[in-house]
Protein backbone atom coordinates (compact mmCIF):
# COMPACT_ATOMS: atom_id res chain seq x y z
CA UNK A 1 51.61 -11.71 -61.82
CA UNK A 2 53.86 -9.33 -59.88
CA UNK A 3 57.48 -10.33 -59.49
CA UNK A 4 59.10 -9.86 -56.14
CA UNK A 5 62.31 -7.95 -55.65
CA UNK A 6 65.42 -9.90 -54.69
CA UNK A 7 65.41 -10.64 -50.99
CA UNK A 8 61.66 -10.05 -50.55
CA UNK A 9 60.82 -13.77 -50.61
CA UNK A 10 63.68 -14.50 -48.21
CA UNK A 11 62.33 -11.85 -45.81
CA UNK A 12 58.81 -13.23 -46.21
CA UNK A 13 60.06 -16.71 -45.29
CA UNK A 14 61.78 -15.37 -42.14
CA UNK A 15 58.73 -13.30 -41.13
CA UNK A 16 56.49 -16.34 -41.60
CA UNK A 17 58.86 -18.51 -39.56
CA UNK A 18 58.84 -15.89 -36.78
CA UNK A 19 55.03 -15.72 -36.80
CA UNK A 20 54.79 -19.53 -36.67
CA UNK A 21 57.03 -19.45 -33.59
CA UNK A 22 54.50 -17.15 -31.92
CA UNK A 23 51.93 -19.93 -31.76
CA UNK A 24 51.37 -20.74 -28.08
CA UNK A 25 51.54 -24.51 -28.48
CA UNK A 26 55.12 -24.22 -29.68
CA UNK A 27 54.98 -27.21 -32.00
CA UNK A 28 58.00 -28.23 -34.05
CA UNK A 29 58.05 -26.31 -37.29
CA UNK A 30 58.67 -28.38 -40.38
CA UNK A 31 59.82 -27.04 -43.72
CA UNK A 32 56.63 -28.50 -45.24
CA UNK A 33 54.45 -26.47 -42.85
CA UNK A 34 56.56 -23.35 -43.43
CA UNK A 35 56.37 -23.78 -47.21
CA UNK A 36 52.59 -24.18 -47.01
CA UNK A 37 52.25 -20.96 -44.98
CA UNK A 38 54.45 -19.03 -47.42
CA UNK A 39 52.55 -20.67 -50.29
CA UNK A 40 55.66 -22.00 -52.02
CA UNK A 41 57.14 -25.45 -52.49
CA UNK A 42 59.75 -26.82 -50.11
CA UNK A 43 62.17 -26.67 -53.04
CA UNK A 44 61.52 -22.91 -53.26
CA UNK A 45 62.45 -22.54 -49.58
CA UNK A 46 65.74 -24.28 -50.28
CA UNK A 47 66.47 -21.90 -53.15
CA UNK A 48 66.63 -19.12 -50.55
CA UNK A 49 68.12 -21.06 -47.64
CA UNK A 50 70.46 -24.06 -47.81
CA UNK A 51 68.89 -25.57 -44.68
CA UNK A 52 66.36 -24.99 -41.94
CA UNK A 53 69.29 -24.10 -39.68
CA UNK A 54 70.15 -21.28 -42.07
CA UNK A 55 66.58 -19.97 -41.70
CA UNK A 56 67.02 -19.87 -37.93
CA UNK A 57 70.39 -18.16 -38.43
CA UNK A 58 68.54 -15.45 -40.33
CA UNK A 59 66.28 -14.91 -37.31
CA UNK A 60 69.28 -14.92 -34.96
CA UNK A 61 71.05 -12.33 -37.13
CA UNK A 62 67.96 -10.11 -36.90
CA UNK A 63 67.87 -10.53 -33.10
CA UNK A 64 71.58 -9.80 -32.70
CA UNK A 65 71.69 -6.78 -34.99
CA UNK A 66 68.55 -5.25 -33.45
CA UNK A 67 69.46 -5.86 -29.80
CA UNK A 68 73.11 -4.82 -30.05
CA UNK A 69 72.20 -1.83 -32.22
CA UNK A 70 69.82 -0.70 -29.47
CA UNK A 71 72.43 -1.36 -26.75
CA UNK A 72 74.93 0.81 -28.65
CA UNK A 73 72.32 3.53 -29.02
CA UNK A 74 71.54 3.44 -25.28
CA UNK A 75 75.20 3.62 -24.25
CA UNK A 76 75.87 6.51 -26.63
CA UNK A 77 72.83 8.53 -25.54
CA UNK A 78 72.99 7.86 -21.80
CA UNK A 79 76.10 8.90 -19.88
CA UNK A 80 75.11 7.49 -16.47
CA UNK A 81 76.09 3.84 -16.11
CA UNK A 82 73.18 2.85 -13.85
CA UNK A 83 70.68 4.37 -16.26
CA UNK A 84 72.38 2.52 -19.13
CA UNK A 85 72.01 -0.81 -17.30
CA UNK A 86 68.38 -0.05 -16.48
CA UNK A 87 67.57 1.01 -20.06
CA UNK A 88 69.32 -2.04 -21.55
CA UNK A 89 67.41 -4.39 -19.26
CA UNK A 90 64.06 -2.77 -20.03
CA UNK A 91 64.83 -2.77 -23.77
CA UNK A 92 65.54 -6.53 -23.64
CA UNK A 93 62.19 -7.16 -21.96
CA UNK A 94 60.34 -4.90 -24.40
CA UNK A 95 62.03 -6.57 -27.37
CA UNK A 96 60.75 -9.97 -26.20
CA UNK A 97 57.26 -8.62 -25.59
CA UNK A 98 57.09 -7.18 -29.12
CA UNK A 99 58.71 -10.22 -30.78
CA UNK A 100 57.11 -13.30 -29.25
CA UNK A 101 58.47 -15.71 -31.83
CA UNK A 102 61.96 -14.33 -31.36
CA UNK A 103 61.59 -14.90 -27.61
CA UNK A 104 61.28 -18.63 -28.28
CA UNK A 105 64.53 -18.45 -30.24
CA UNK A 106 66.30 -16.41 -27.53
CA UNK A 107 65.40 -18.89 -24.78
CA UNK A 108 66.33 -21.83 -27.02
CA UNK A 109 62.83 -23.35 -27.11
CA UNK A 110 62.61 -23.13 -30.88
CA UNK A 111 66.13 -24.53 -31.28
CA UNK A 112 65.70 -27.78 -29.31
CA UNK A 113 65.54 -30.09 -32.33
CA UNK A 114 67.76 -27.96 -34.53
CA UNK A 115 71.51 -27.79 -35.17
CA UNK A 116 73.48 -27.51 -31.90
CA UNK A 117 75.49 -24.56 -33.21
CA UNK A 118 72.32 -22.42 -33.15
CA UNK A 119 71.97 -22.87 -29.39
CA UNK A 120 75.68 -22.16 -28.95
CA UNK A 121 75.19 -18.92 -30.87
CA UNK A 122 72.29 -17.92 -28.60
CA UNK A 123 74.46 -18.72 -25.57
CA UNK A 124 77.07 -16.31 -26.95
CA UNK A 125 74.31 -13.74 -27.48
CA UNK A 126 73.41 -13.96 -23.77
CA UNK A 127 77.10 -13.71 -22.81
CA UNK A 128 77.42 -10.54 -24.89
CA UNK A 129 74.35 -9.06 -23.17
CA UNK A 130 75.90 -9.78 -19.79
CA UNK A 131 79.17 -8.16 -20.91
CA UNK A 132 77.28 -5.03 -22.04
CA UNK A 133 75.52 -4.82 -18.67
CA UNK A 134 78.82 -5.35 -16.84
CA UNK A 135 80.40 -2.52 -18.84
CA UNK A 136 77.54 -0.16 -17.96
CA UNK A 137 77.85 -1.09 -14.30
CA UNK A 138 81.61 -0.48 -14.42
CA UNK A 139 80.85 2.97 -15.84
CA UNK A 140 78.44 3.43 -12.90
CA UNK A 141 81.21 2.44 -10.44
CA UNK A 142 83.54 5.00 -12.02
CA UNK A 143 80.77 7.58 -11.45
CA UNK A 144 80.58 6.59 -7.77
CA UNK A 145 77.28 4.74 -8.29
CA UNK A 146 78.19 1.27 -7.10
CA UNK A 147 81.37 -0.70 -6.60
CA UNK A 148 83.59 -2.20 -9.30
CA UNK A 149 83.66 -5.72 -7.76
CA UNK A 150 79.84 -5.79 -7.75
CA UNK A 151 79.55 -4.97 -11.47
CA UNK A 152 79.97 -8.59 -12.58
CA UNK A 153 77.58 -9.89 -9.92
CA UNK A 154 74.87 -7.34 -10.71
CA UNK A 155 75.28 -7.91 -14.47
CA UNK A 156 74.78 -11.63 -13.88
CA UNK A 157 71.69 -11.00 -11.74
CA UNK A 158 70.21 -8.68 -14.41
CA UNK A 159 70.94 -11.22 -17.15
CA UNK A 160 69.33 -13.99 -15.10
CA UNK A 161 66.35 -11.72 -14.44
CA UNK A 162 65.91 -11.08 -18.18
CA UNK A 163 66.25 -14.78 -19.05
CA UNK A 164 63.72 -15.67 -16.36
CA UNK A 165 61.28 -13.09 -17.66
CA UNK A 166 61.70 -14.36 -21.23
CA UNK A 167 61.14 -17.96 -20.06
CA UNK A 168 58.06 -17.06 -18.06
CA UNK A 169 56.62 -15.11 -21.01
CA UNK A 170 57.07 -18.03 -23.41
CA UNK A 171 55.98 -20.72 -20.94
CA UNK A 172 52.75 -18.86 -20.07
CA UNK A 173 51.89 -18.81 -23.77
CA UNK A 174 52.76 -15.11 -23.87
CA UNK A 175 50.21 -14.15 -21.21
CA UNK A 176 52.52 -12.87 -18.44
CA UNK A 177 54.33 -9.93 -19.98
CA UNK A 178 58.04 -9.61 -19.25
CA UNK A 179 57.67 -5.88 -18.59
CA UNK A 180 55.07 -6.22 -15.80
CA UNK A 181 56.54 -4.56 -12.68
CA UNK A 182 59.99 -4.84 -14.26
CA UNK A 183 61.07 -1.25 -13.66
CA UNK A 184 60.58 -1.58 -9.90
CA UNK A 185 62.33 -4.95 -9.79
CA UNK A 186 65.28 -3.66 -11.81
CA UNK A 187 65.54 -0.69 -9.46
CA UNK A 188 65.80 -3.11 -6.51
CA UNK A 189 68.62 -5.01 -8.22
CA UNK A 190 70.49 -1.78 -8.94
CA UNK A 191 70.12 -0.24 -5.44
């Protein structure tokens, strides 16, 4: 029997949890069901994670590090503020489309019956996205592409647009893609 490297089982548990969240019915995930999918005992799950909340924290950490890593990459590679805001918004929609289970975490669906601090953390995640968009739009204003007072308003509209697209994607059982016609709609917001 092959032994797994340290951290491999933990990653397998998180990947399985994410794939279970992709199921369209969106049923509550129990540790018993998760353990069965991973083919380990519930006790084995708890050797890797102190609680189910800690498993969700692992998913949230993945979401945060991936999304904010990509935002940093966009802002470093793109000098124009409007193009930064557009690229960030499209990246957020693409991320959801590629990570359906994570979308349910980002909109809070998967966190409804979980520890309240997880939803608070996702609220902070959304606030940080809005701040990043606001910063890009302030850069745009400094480049004479928009007005400084509008930066906060447009950042809020873009954030609401993204949240709405994520919601619609999850609520349609992942049928209506968040990226459909998004580029044109984002362009209208940024005019």
